[in-house]
PDB file of C-alpha atoms and ligand atoms in Angstrom:
ATOM      1  CA  MET A   1      36.092 -79.110  50.160  1.00 65.00           C
ATOM      2  CA  ALA A   2      37.373 -78.182  46.715  1.00 76.00           C
ATOM      3  CA  ASN A   3      35.047 -76.220  44.399  1.00 85.00           C
ATOM      4  CA  LEU A   4      35.289 -78.806  41.674  1.00 95.00           C
ATOM      5  CA  VAL A   5      35.745 -82.507  42.351  1.00 97.00           C
ATOM      6  CA  ILE A   6      35.966 -84.982  39.476  1.00 98.00           C
ATOM      7  CA  THR A   7      36.352 -88.665  40.278  1.00 98.00           C
ATOM      8  CA  ILE A   8      37.706 -91.304  37.908  1.00 98.00           C
ATOM      9  CA  ASP A   9      37.385 -94.893  39.046  1.00 97.00           C
ATOM     10  CA  GLY A  10      37.972 -98.122  37.193  1.00 96.00           C
ATOM     11  CA  PRO A  11      39.879-101.389  37.130  1.00 95.00           C
ATOM     12  CA  ALA A  12      43.649-101.774  36.815  1.00 90.00           C
ATOM     13  CA  ALA A  13      45.078-100.589  33.484  1.00 90.00           C
ATOM     14  CA  SER A  14      41.794 -99.085  32.279  1.00 93.00           C
ATOM     15  CA  GLY A  15      43.678 -95.886  31.442  1.00 90.00           C
ATOM     16  CA  LYS A  16      42.362 -93.919  34.401  1.00 92.00           C
ATOM     17  CA  SER A  17      45.726 -92.699  35.701  1.00 91.00           C
ATOM     18  CA  THR A  18      46.849 -91.188  32.423  1.00 92.00           C
ATOM     19  CA  ALA A  19      43.371 -89.850  31.706  1.00 95.00           C
ATOM     20  CA  ALA A  20      43.098 -88.299  35.179  1.00 95.00           C
ATOM     21  CA  ARG A  21      46.538 -86.724  34.871  1.00 94.00           C
ATOM     22  CA  LEU A  22      45.824 -85.221  31.459  1.00 95.00           C
ATOM     23  CA  LEU A  23      42.336 -84.080  32.413  1.00 96.00           C
ATOM     24  CA  ALA A  24      43.747 -82.371  35.510  1.00 95.00           C
ATOM     25  CA  LYS A  25      46.299 -80.610  33.325  1.00 94.00           C
ATOM     26  CA  GLU A  26      43.599 -79.377  30.919  1.00 95.00           C
ATOM     27  CA  LEU A  27      41.453 -78.105  33.776  1.00 95.00           C
ATOM     28  CA  LYS A  28      44.383 -76.684  35.759  1.00 94.00           C
ATOM     29  CA  ALA A  29      43.280 -78.948  38.588  1.00 95.00           C
ATOM     30  CA  ILE A  30      45.294 -80.960  41.086  1.00 94.00           C
ATOM     31  CA  PHE A  31      45.629 -84.652  40.366  1.00 94.00           C
ATOM     32  CA  LEU A  32      45.237 -87.123  43.224  1.00 95.00           C
ATOM     33  CA  ASP A  33      46.478 -90.663  42.620  1.00 95.00           C
ATOM     34  CA  THR A  34      44.886 -92.615  45.476  1.00 97.00           C
ATOM     35  CA  GLY A  35      46.452 -95.885  44.291  1.00 95.00           C
ATOM     36  CA  ALA A  36      49.808 -94.283  45.147  1.00 96.00           C
ATOM     37  CA  MET A  37      48.548 -93.864  48.733  1.00 97.00           C
ATOM     38  CA  TYR A  38      47.708 -97.579  48.999  1.00 97.00           C
ATOM     39  CA  ARG A  39      51.065 -98.384  47.456  1.00 97.00           C
ATOM     40  CA  ALA A  40      52.926 -96.128  49.909  1.00 98.00           C
ATOM     41  CA  VAL A  41      51.263 -97.766  52.910  1.00 98.00           C
ATOM     42  CA  THR A  42      52.073-101.186  51.408  1.00 98.00           C
ATOM     43  CA  LEU A  43      55.756-100.268  51.115  1.00 98.00           C
ATOM     44  CA  ALA A  44      55.845 -98.865  54.664  1.00 98.00           C
ATOM     45  CA  ALA A  45      54.293-102.102  55.992  1.00 98.00           C
ATOM     46  CA  MET A  46      56.791-104.216  54.057  1.00 98.00           C
ATOM     47  CA  GLN A  47      59.701-102.152  55.327  1.00 97.00           C
ATOM     48  CA  ALA A  48      58.404-102.525  58.898  1.00 96.00           C
ATOM     49  CA  GLU A  49      58.046-106.275  58.259  1.00 97.00           C
ATOM     50  CA  ALA A  50      54.457-106.067  59.453  1.00 97.00           C
ATOM     51  CA  ASP A  51      52.203-109.106  59.234  1.00 98.00           C
ATOM     52  CA  MET A  52      50.152-108.339  56.116  1.00 97.00           C
ATOM     53  CA  ASN A  53      47.192-110.277  57.489  1.00 97.00           C
ATOM     54  CA  ASP A  54      47.110-108.408  60.791  1.00 98.00           C
ATOM     55  CA  GLU A  55      44.990-105.287  60.339  1.00 97.00           C
ATOM     56  CA  ASP A  56      45.943-103.781  63.715  1.00 97.00           C
ATOM     57  CA  GLU A  57      49.629-104.185  63.002  1.00 97.00           C
ATOM     58  CA  LEU A  58      49.173-102.609  59.565  1.00 97.00           C
ATOM     59  CA  PHE A  59      47.253 -99.740  61.119  1.00 97.00           C
ATOM     60  CA  ASP A  60      50.001 -99.170  63.712  1.00 96.00           C
ATOM     61  CA  THR A  61      52.553 -98.988  60.901  1.00 96.00           C
ATOM     62  CA  LEU A  62      50.419 -96.433  59.086  1.00 96.00           C
ATOM     63  CA  ASP A  63      50.153 -94.412  62.284  1.00 95.00           C
ATOM     64  CA  ALA A  64      53.875 -94.559  62.973  1.00 96.00           C
ATOM     65  CA  THR A  65      54.877 -93.476  59.462  1.00 97.00           C
ATOM     66  CA  GLU A  66      54.988 -89.988  58.044  1.00 97.00           C
ATOM     67  CA  PHE A  67      53.464 -89.938  54.562  1.00 97.00           C
ATOM     68  CA  LYS A  68      53.638 -86.941  52.323  1.00 95.00           C
ATOM     69  CA  PHE A  69      51.822 -86.633  49.001  1.00 94.00           C
ATOM     70  CA  VAL A  70      52.836 -83.612  47.009  1.00 92.00           C
ATOM     71  CA  ALA A  71      50.925 -82.532  43.910  1.00 85.00           C
ATOM     72  CA  GLU A  72      53.512 -81.371  41.419  1.00 84.00           C
ATOM     73  CA  GLU A  73      52.131 -80.083  38.124  1.00 74.00           C
ATOM     74  CA  ASP A  74      50.499 -83.191  36.663  1.00 71.00           C
ATOM     75  CA  ARG A  75      52.028 -85.838  38.922  1.00 79.00           C
ATOM     76  CA  MET A  76      52.219 -86.771  42.563  1.00 90.00           C
ATOM     77  CA  ILE A  77      55.451 -87.184  44.488  1.00 95.00           C
ATOM     78  CA  VAL A  78      55.275 -89.629  47.390  1.00 97.00           C
ATOM     79  CA  TYR A  79      57.459 -89.502  50.488  1.00 98.00           C
ATOM     80  CA  ILE A  80      57.722 -91.988  53.336  1.00 98.00           C
ATOM     81  CA  ASP A  81      59.457 -90.538  56.379  1.00 97.00           C
ATOM     82  CA  GLY A  82      61.048 -87.890  54.187  1.00 97.00           C
ATOM     83  CA  LYS A  83      62.311 -90.289  51.511  1.00 98.00           C
ATOM     84  CA  ASP A  84      61.086 -89.995  47.908  1.00 98.00           C
ATOM     85  CA  VAL A  85      59.527 -93.371  47.020  1.00 98.00           C
ATOM     86  CA  THR A  86      57.614 -92.251  43.898  1.00 96.00           C
ATOM     87  CA  GLU A  87      59.373 -94.801  41.659  1.00 93.00           C
ATOM     88  CA  ARG A  88      59.788 -97.536  44.249  1.00 96.00           C
ATOM     89  CA  ILE A  89      56.045 -97.906  44.885  1.00 97.00           C
ATOM     90  CA  ARG A  90      55.520 -98.913  41.240  1.00 90.00           C
ATOM     91  CA  GLU A  91      57.493-102.149  41.627  1.00 90.00           C
ATOM     92  CA  PRO A  92      55.598-105.435  41.052  1.00 86.00           C
ATOM     93  CA  GLU A  93      55.993-106.693  44.660  1.00 93.00           C
ATOM     94  CA  ILE A  94      54.232-103.548  45.905  1.00 96.00           C
ATOM     95  CA  THR A  95      51.468-104.050  43.317  1.00 91.00           C
ATOM     96  CA  ALA A  96      51.027-107.651  44.480  1.00 91.00           C
ATOM     97  CA  ASN A  97      50.976-106.805  48.216  1.00 95.00           C
ATOM     98  CA  SER A  98      48.703-103.768  47.957  1.00 95.00           C
ATOM     99  CA  LYS A  99      45.642-106.021  48.190  1.00 93.00           C
ATOM    100  CA  TYR A 100      46.256-106.459  51.944  1.00 95.00           C
ATOM    101  CA  ILE A 101      46.015-102.730  52.549  1.00 97.00           C
ATOM    102  CA  ALA A 102      43.117-102.328  50.117  1.00 95.00           C
ATOM    103  CA  SER A 103      41.008-104.925  51.923  1.00 94.00           C
ATOM    104  CA  ALA A 104      41.614-103.689  55.488  1.00 96.00           C
ATOM    105  CA  PRO A 105      38.596-101.544  56.527  1.00 96.00           C
ATOM    106  CA  LYS A 106      40.442 -99.505  59.210  1.00 96.00           C
ATOM    107  CA  LEU A 107      43.175 -98.592  56.775  1.00 97.00           C
ATOM    108  CA  ARG A 108      40.705 -97.701  54.046  1.00 97.00           C
ATOM    109  CA  ASP A 109      38.847 -95.398  56.445  1.00 97.00           C
ATOM    110  CA  ARG A 110      42.066 -93.599  57.318  1.00 97.00           C
ATOM    111  CA  LEU A 111      43.112 -93.311  53.676  1.00 98.00           C
ATOM    112  CA  VAL A 112      39.719 -91.900  52.689  1.00 98.00           C
ATOM    113  CA  GLU A 113      40.143 -89.337  55.487  1.00 97.00           C
ATOM    114  CA  MET A 114      43.575 -88.416  54.107  1.00 96.00           C
ATOM    115  CA  GLN A 115      42.125 -88.098  50.592  1.00 96.00           C
ATOM    116  CA  ARG A 116      39.413 -85.714  51.800  1.00 96.00           C
ATOM    117  CA  GLN A 117      41.978 -83.643  53.677  1.00 94.00           C
ATOM    118  CA  PHE A 118      44.095 -83.447  50.549  1.00 92.00           C
ATOM    119  CA  ALA A 119      41.088 -82.242  48.522  1.00 93.00           C
ATOM    120  CA  ALA A 120      40.042 -79.720  51.160  1.00 93.00           C
ATOM    121  CA  ASP A 121      43.126 -77.620  50.476  1.00 86.00           C
ATOM    122  CA  GLU A 122      42.671 -77.479  46.707  1.00 91.00           C
ATOM    123  CA  GLU A 123      40.446 -75.426  44.411  1.00 94.00           C
ATOM    124  CA  LYS A 124      39.893 -78.098  41.749  1.00 95.00           C
ATOM    125  CA  ILE A 125      40.746 -81.742  41.971  1.00 96.00           C
ATOM    126  CA  VAL A 126      40.717 -84.779  39.694  1.00 97.00           C
ATOM    127  CA  THR A 127      41.020 -87.891  41.821  1.00 97.00           C
ATOM    128  CA  GLU A 128      41.393 -91.465  40.620  1.00 96.00           C
ATOM    129  CA  GLY A 129      41.086 -94.859  42.275  1.00 96.00           C
ATOM    130  CA  ARG A 130      38.466 -97.516  42.920  1.00 95.00           C
ATOM    131  CA  ASP A 131      36.084 -95.904  45.438  1.00 97.00           C
ATOM    132  CA  GLN A 132      36.413 -92.199  44.763  1.00 98.00           C
ATOM    133  CA  GLY A 133      32.904 -91.711  43.380  1.00 97.00           C
ATOM    134  CA  THR A 134      31.235 -94.249  45.671  1.00 97.00           C
ATOM    135  CA  VAL A 135      32.888 -93.571  49.053  1.00 97.00           C
ATOM    136  CA  ALA A 136      35.547 -90.853  49.278  1.00 98.00           C
ATOM    137  CA  PHE A 137      33.705 -88.178  47.267  1.00 98.00           C
ATOM    138  CA  ALA A 138      30.118 -89.381  47.000  1.00 97.00           C
ATOM    139  CA  ASN A 139      29.052 -85.765  46.306  1.00 96.00           C
ATOM    140  CA  ALA A 140      31.591 -85.179  43.527  1.00 97.00           C
ATOM    141  CA  ASP A 141      30.564 -82.838  40.706  1.00 97.00           C
ATOM    142  CA  ILE A 142      31.278 -85.393  37.994  1.00 97.00           C
ATOM    143  CA  LYS A 143      32.031 -89.082  38.315  1.00 98.00           C
ATOM    144  CA  PHE A 144      33.590 -91.232  35.621  1.00 98.00           C
ATOM    145  CA  PHE A 145      34.060 -94.979  35.565  1.00 98.00           C
ATOM    146  CA  LEU A 146      36.481 -96.228  32.917  1.00 97.00           C
ATOM    147  CA  VAL A 147      36.347 -99.775  31.627  1.00 96.00           C
ATOM    148  CA  ALA A 148      38.225-101.705  28.927  1.00 96.00           C
ATOM    149  CA  ASP A 149      38.519-105.315  27.761  1.00 97.00           C
ATOM    150  CA  VAL A 150      40.974-107.250  29.876  1.00 97.00           C
ATOM    151  CA  ALA A 151      43.052-108.299  26.812  1.00 97.00           C
ATOM    152  CA  GLU A 152      43.447-104.653  25.825  1.00 96.00           C
ATOM    153  CA  ARG A 153      44.337-103.680  29.396  1.00 96.00           C
ATOM    154  CA  ALA A 154      47.019-106.384  29.456  1.00 97.00           C
ATOM    155  CA  ARG A 155      48.404-105.122  26.160  1.00 96.00           C
ATOM    156  CA  ARG A 156      48.592-101.554  27.497  1.00 94.00           C
ATOM    157  CA  ARG A 157      50.307-102.695  30.681  1.00 92.00           C
ATOM    158  CA  GLN A 158      52.845-104.673  28.625  1.00 94.00           C
ATOM    159  CA  ALA A 159      53.606-101.612  26.482  1.00 94.00           C
ATOM    160  CA  GLU A 160      54.033 -99.507  29.637  1.00 89.00           C
ATOM    161  CA  LEU A 161      56.488-102.061  31.059  1.00 89.00           C
ATOM    162  CA  GLN A 162      58.364-102.229  27.744  1.00 94.00           C
ATOM    163  CA  ASP A 163      58.784 -98.456  27.880  1.00 91.00           C
ATOM    164  CA  LYS A 164      60.582 -98.999  31.178  1.00 85.00           C
ATOM    165  CA  GLY A 165      62.746-101.731  29.630  1.00 90.00           C
ATOM    166  CA  VAL A 166      60.867-104.573  31.379  1.00 87.00           C
ATOM    167  CA  GLU A 167      59.809-107.612  29.306  1.00 91.00           C
ATOM    168  CA  GLU A 168      56.865-109.570  30.677  1.00 90.00           C
ATOM    169  CA  ASN A 169      54.707-112.295  29.196  1.00 95.00           C
ATOM    170  CA  LEU A 170      51.295-111.056  28.016  1.00 97.00           C
ATOM    171  CA  GLU A 171      49.403-114.017  29.471  1.00 97.00           C
ATOM    172  CA  GLN A 172      50.978-113.530  32.886  1.00 95.00           C
ATOM    173  CA  ILE A 173      50.116-109.839  32.814  1.00 94.00           C
ATOM    174  CA  GLN A 174      46.505-110.650  31.918  1.00 96.00           C
ATOM    175  CA  ASP A 175      46.306-113.266  34.715  1.00 95.00           C
ATOM    176  CA  ALA A 176      47.604-110.748  37.245  1.00 92.00           C
ATOM    177  CA  ILE A 177      45.099-108.121  36.082  1.00 94.00           C
ATOM    178  CA  GLU A 178      42.237-110.611  36.316  1.00 95.00           C
ATOM    179  CA  GLN A 179      43.281-111.514  39.852  1.00 92.00           C
ATOM    180  CA  ARG A 180      43.389-107.849  40.851  1.00 90.00           C
ATOM    181  CA  ASP A 181      39.952-107.270  39.294  1.00 93.00           C
ATOM    182  CA  LYS A 182      38.567-110.127  41.377  1.00 93.00           C
ATOM    183  CA  SER A 183      40.118-108.911  44.596  1.00 90.00           C
ATOM    184  CA  ASP A 184      39.076-105.272  43.888  1.00 91.00           C
ATOM    185  CA  GLN A 185      35.476-106.276  43.167  1.00 93.00           C
ATOM    186  CA  ALA A 186      35.088-108.826  45.946  1.00 93.00           C
ATOM    187  CA  ARG A 187      36.227-106.842  48.989  1.00 91.00           C
ATOM    188  CA  ARG A 188      33.590-105.843  51.500  1.00 90.00           C
ATOM    189  CA  VAL A 189      34.755-102.255  51.884  1.00 91.00           C
ATOM    190  CA  GLY A 190      35.206 -99.804  49.034  1.00 90.00           C
ATOM    191  CA  PRO A 191      34.781-102.424  46.318  1.00 93.00           C
ATOM    192  CA  LEU A 192      35.382-101.534  42.717  1.00 94.00           C
ATOM    193  CA  LYS A 193      32.023-100.592  41.195  1.00 94.00           C
ATOM    194  CA  PRO A 194      30.582 -97.599  39.371  1.00 96.00           C
ATOM    195  CA  ALA A 195      28.625 -95.070  41.434  1.00 97.00           C
ATOM    196  CA  ASP A 196      24.934 -94.973  40.460  1.00 97.00           C
ATOM    197  CA  ASP A 197      25.486 -91.541  38.930  1.00 97.00           C
ATOM    198  CA  ALA A 198      28.817 -92.307  37.232  1.00 98.00           C
ATOM    199  CA  ILE A 199      29.375 -91.838  33.499  1.00 97.00           C
ATOM    200  CA  VAL A 200      30.779 -95.141  32.236  1.00 97.00           C
ATOM    201  CA  VAL A 201      33.350 -94.805  29.447  1.00 97.00           C
ATOM    202  CA  ASP A 202      34.625 -97.854  27.560  1.00 96.00           C
ATOM    203  CA  THR A 203      38.193 -97.036  26.512  1.00 96.00           C
ATOM    204  CA  THR A 204      38.930-100.318  24.668  1.00 96.00           C
ATOM    205  CA  ASP A 205      38.936 -98.767  21.207  1.00 96.00           C
ATOM    206  CA  LEU A 206      39.906 -95.238  22.165  1.00 96.00           C
ATOM    207  CA  SER A 207      43.320 -93.598  22.173  1.00 94.00           C
ATOM    208  CA  ILE A 208      44.242 -91.724  25.331  1.00 93.00           C
ATOM    209  CA  GLU A 209      43.670 -88.437  23.484  1.00 95.00           C
ATOM    210  CA  GLU A 210      40.149 -89.574  22.564  1.00 97.00           C
ATOM    211  CA  VAL A 211      39.446 -90.590  26.168  1.00 97.00           C
ATOM    212  CA  VAL A 212      40.531 -87.189  27.481  1.00 97.00           C
ATOM    213  CA  GLU A 213      38.513 -85.417  24.799  1.00 97.00           C
ATOM    214  CA  LYS A 214      35.429 -87.387  25.796  1.00 97.00           C
ATOM    215  CA  LEU A 215      35.903 -86.668  29.512  1.00 98.00           C
ATOM    216  CA  LEU A 216      36.507 -82.990  28.815  1.00 97.00           C
ATOM    217  CA  SER A 217      33.340 -82.669  26.782  1.00 96.00           C
ATOM    218  CA  CYS A 218      31.339 -84.332  29.590  1.00 96.00           C
ATOM    219  CA  VAL A 219      32.870 -81.877  32.064  1.00 96.00           C
ATOM    220  CA  GLU A 220      31.969 -78.927  29.822  1.00 94.00           C
ATOM    221  CA  GLU A 221      28.386 -80.197  29.480  1.00 93.00           C
ATOM    222  CA  ASN A 222      27.911 -80.849  33.163  1.00 86.00           C
ATOM    223  CA  VAL A 223      29.646 -78.020  35.013  1.00 80.00           C
TER     224      VAL A 223
HETATM  225  O1  LIG B 301      45.569 -98.030  40.847  1.00 69.70           O
HETATM  226  P1  LIG B 301      46.740 -98.723  41.469  1.00 69.70           P
HETATM  227  O2  LIG B 301      47.160 -99.962  40.719  1.00 69.70           O
HETATM  228  O3  LIG B 301      47.921 -97.823  41.703  1.00 69.70           O
HETATM  229  O4  LIG B 301      46.241 -99.203  42.922  1.00 69.70           O
HETATM  230  C1  LIG B 301      47.092 -99.844  43.847  1.00 69.70           C
HETATM  231  C2  LIG B 301      46.270-100.704  44.797  1.00 69.70           C
HETATM  232  O5  LIG B 301      45.417 -99.922  45.618  1.00 69.70           O
HETATM  233  C3  LIG B 301      45.347-101.743  44.143  1.00 69.70           C
HETATM  234  O6  LIG B 301      45.421-102.924  44.928  1.00 69.70           O
HETATM  235  C4  LIG B 301      43.961-101.157  44.269  1.00 69.70           C
HETATM  236  C5  LIG B 301      44.058-100.339  45.504  1.00 69.70           C
HETATM  237  N1  LIG B 301      43.236 -99.114  45.501  1.00 69.70           N
HETATM  238  C6  LIG B 301      42.068 -99.133  46.210  1.00 69.70           C
HETATM  239  O7  LIG B 301      41.699-100.157  46.789  1.00 69.70           O
HETATM  240  N2  LIG B 301      41.316 -97.994  46.288  1.00 69.70           N
HETATM  241  C7  LIG B 301      41.705 -96.873  45.662  1.00 69.70           C
HETATM  242  N3  LIG B 301      40.959 -95.774  45.767  1.00 69.70           N
HETATM  243  C8  LIG B 301      42.897 -96.859  44.914  1.00 69.70           C
HETATM  244  C9  LIG B 301      43.636 -98.010  44.840  1.00 69.70           C
END
């Protein structure tokens, strides 16, 4: 197990990815994007044309695929059977289909195992997702849970898409985020919720720099 484990959980577009990445950089820690793991398994299942509602079939696909997650400075490169899919797993159809993987208990167990293995090899780790503080790293040194108003999260997601040259309607983005919130919170295994000992940070009115500053000061106080 790493010497320092910091978990950052929260709903879609709450700013946790960017915050986790920047915090890891400040602390010279490795950043683990566990959403990218769910996305990679989703893509592998789609490529194998697996039945998304058949947990055993999904698990077999996971087993038959070679996944590689490489921490590179402040980002994570994802390979499926040797092919770099880092960009591909960000596409909207992967986002939409990831709920099947996220709600399959056997797959979650395996992914949590992979996350712990990843952390075991590192000195310091900042890991982000939905269940990092509650399930994967219940003994983490510091746990954060980021929240933000859904309208603000939709606005941030729209700006992110615009940066990539993609125009999407704000209402549709907000609807999709609300649906993901529901599915993340409602699943039986690894649901989205703050750990009892998590520090909850509302990022609605904060810039990303302010969020990182706040997290850093909590780390300094608590470690
Ligand atoms: O954070 P993200 O949008 O990249 O997550 C992709 C999907 O994976 C989303 O459906 C939530 C799910 N997920 C999860 O269930 N548990 C995690 N620890 C990380 C992500």
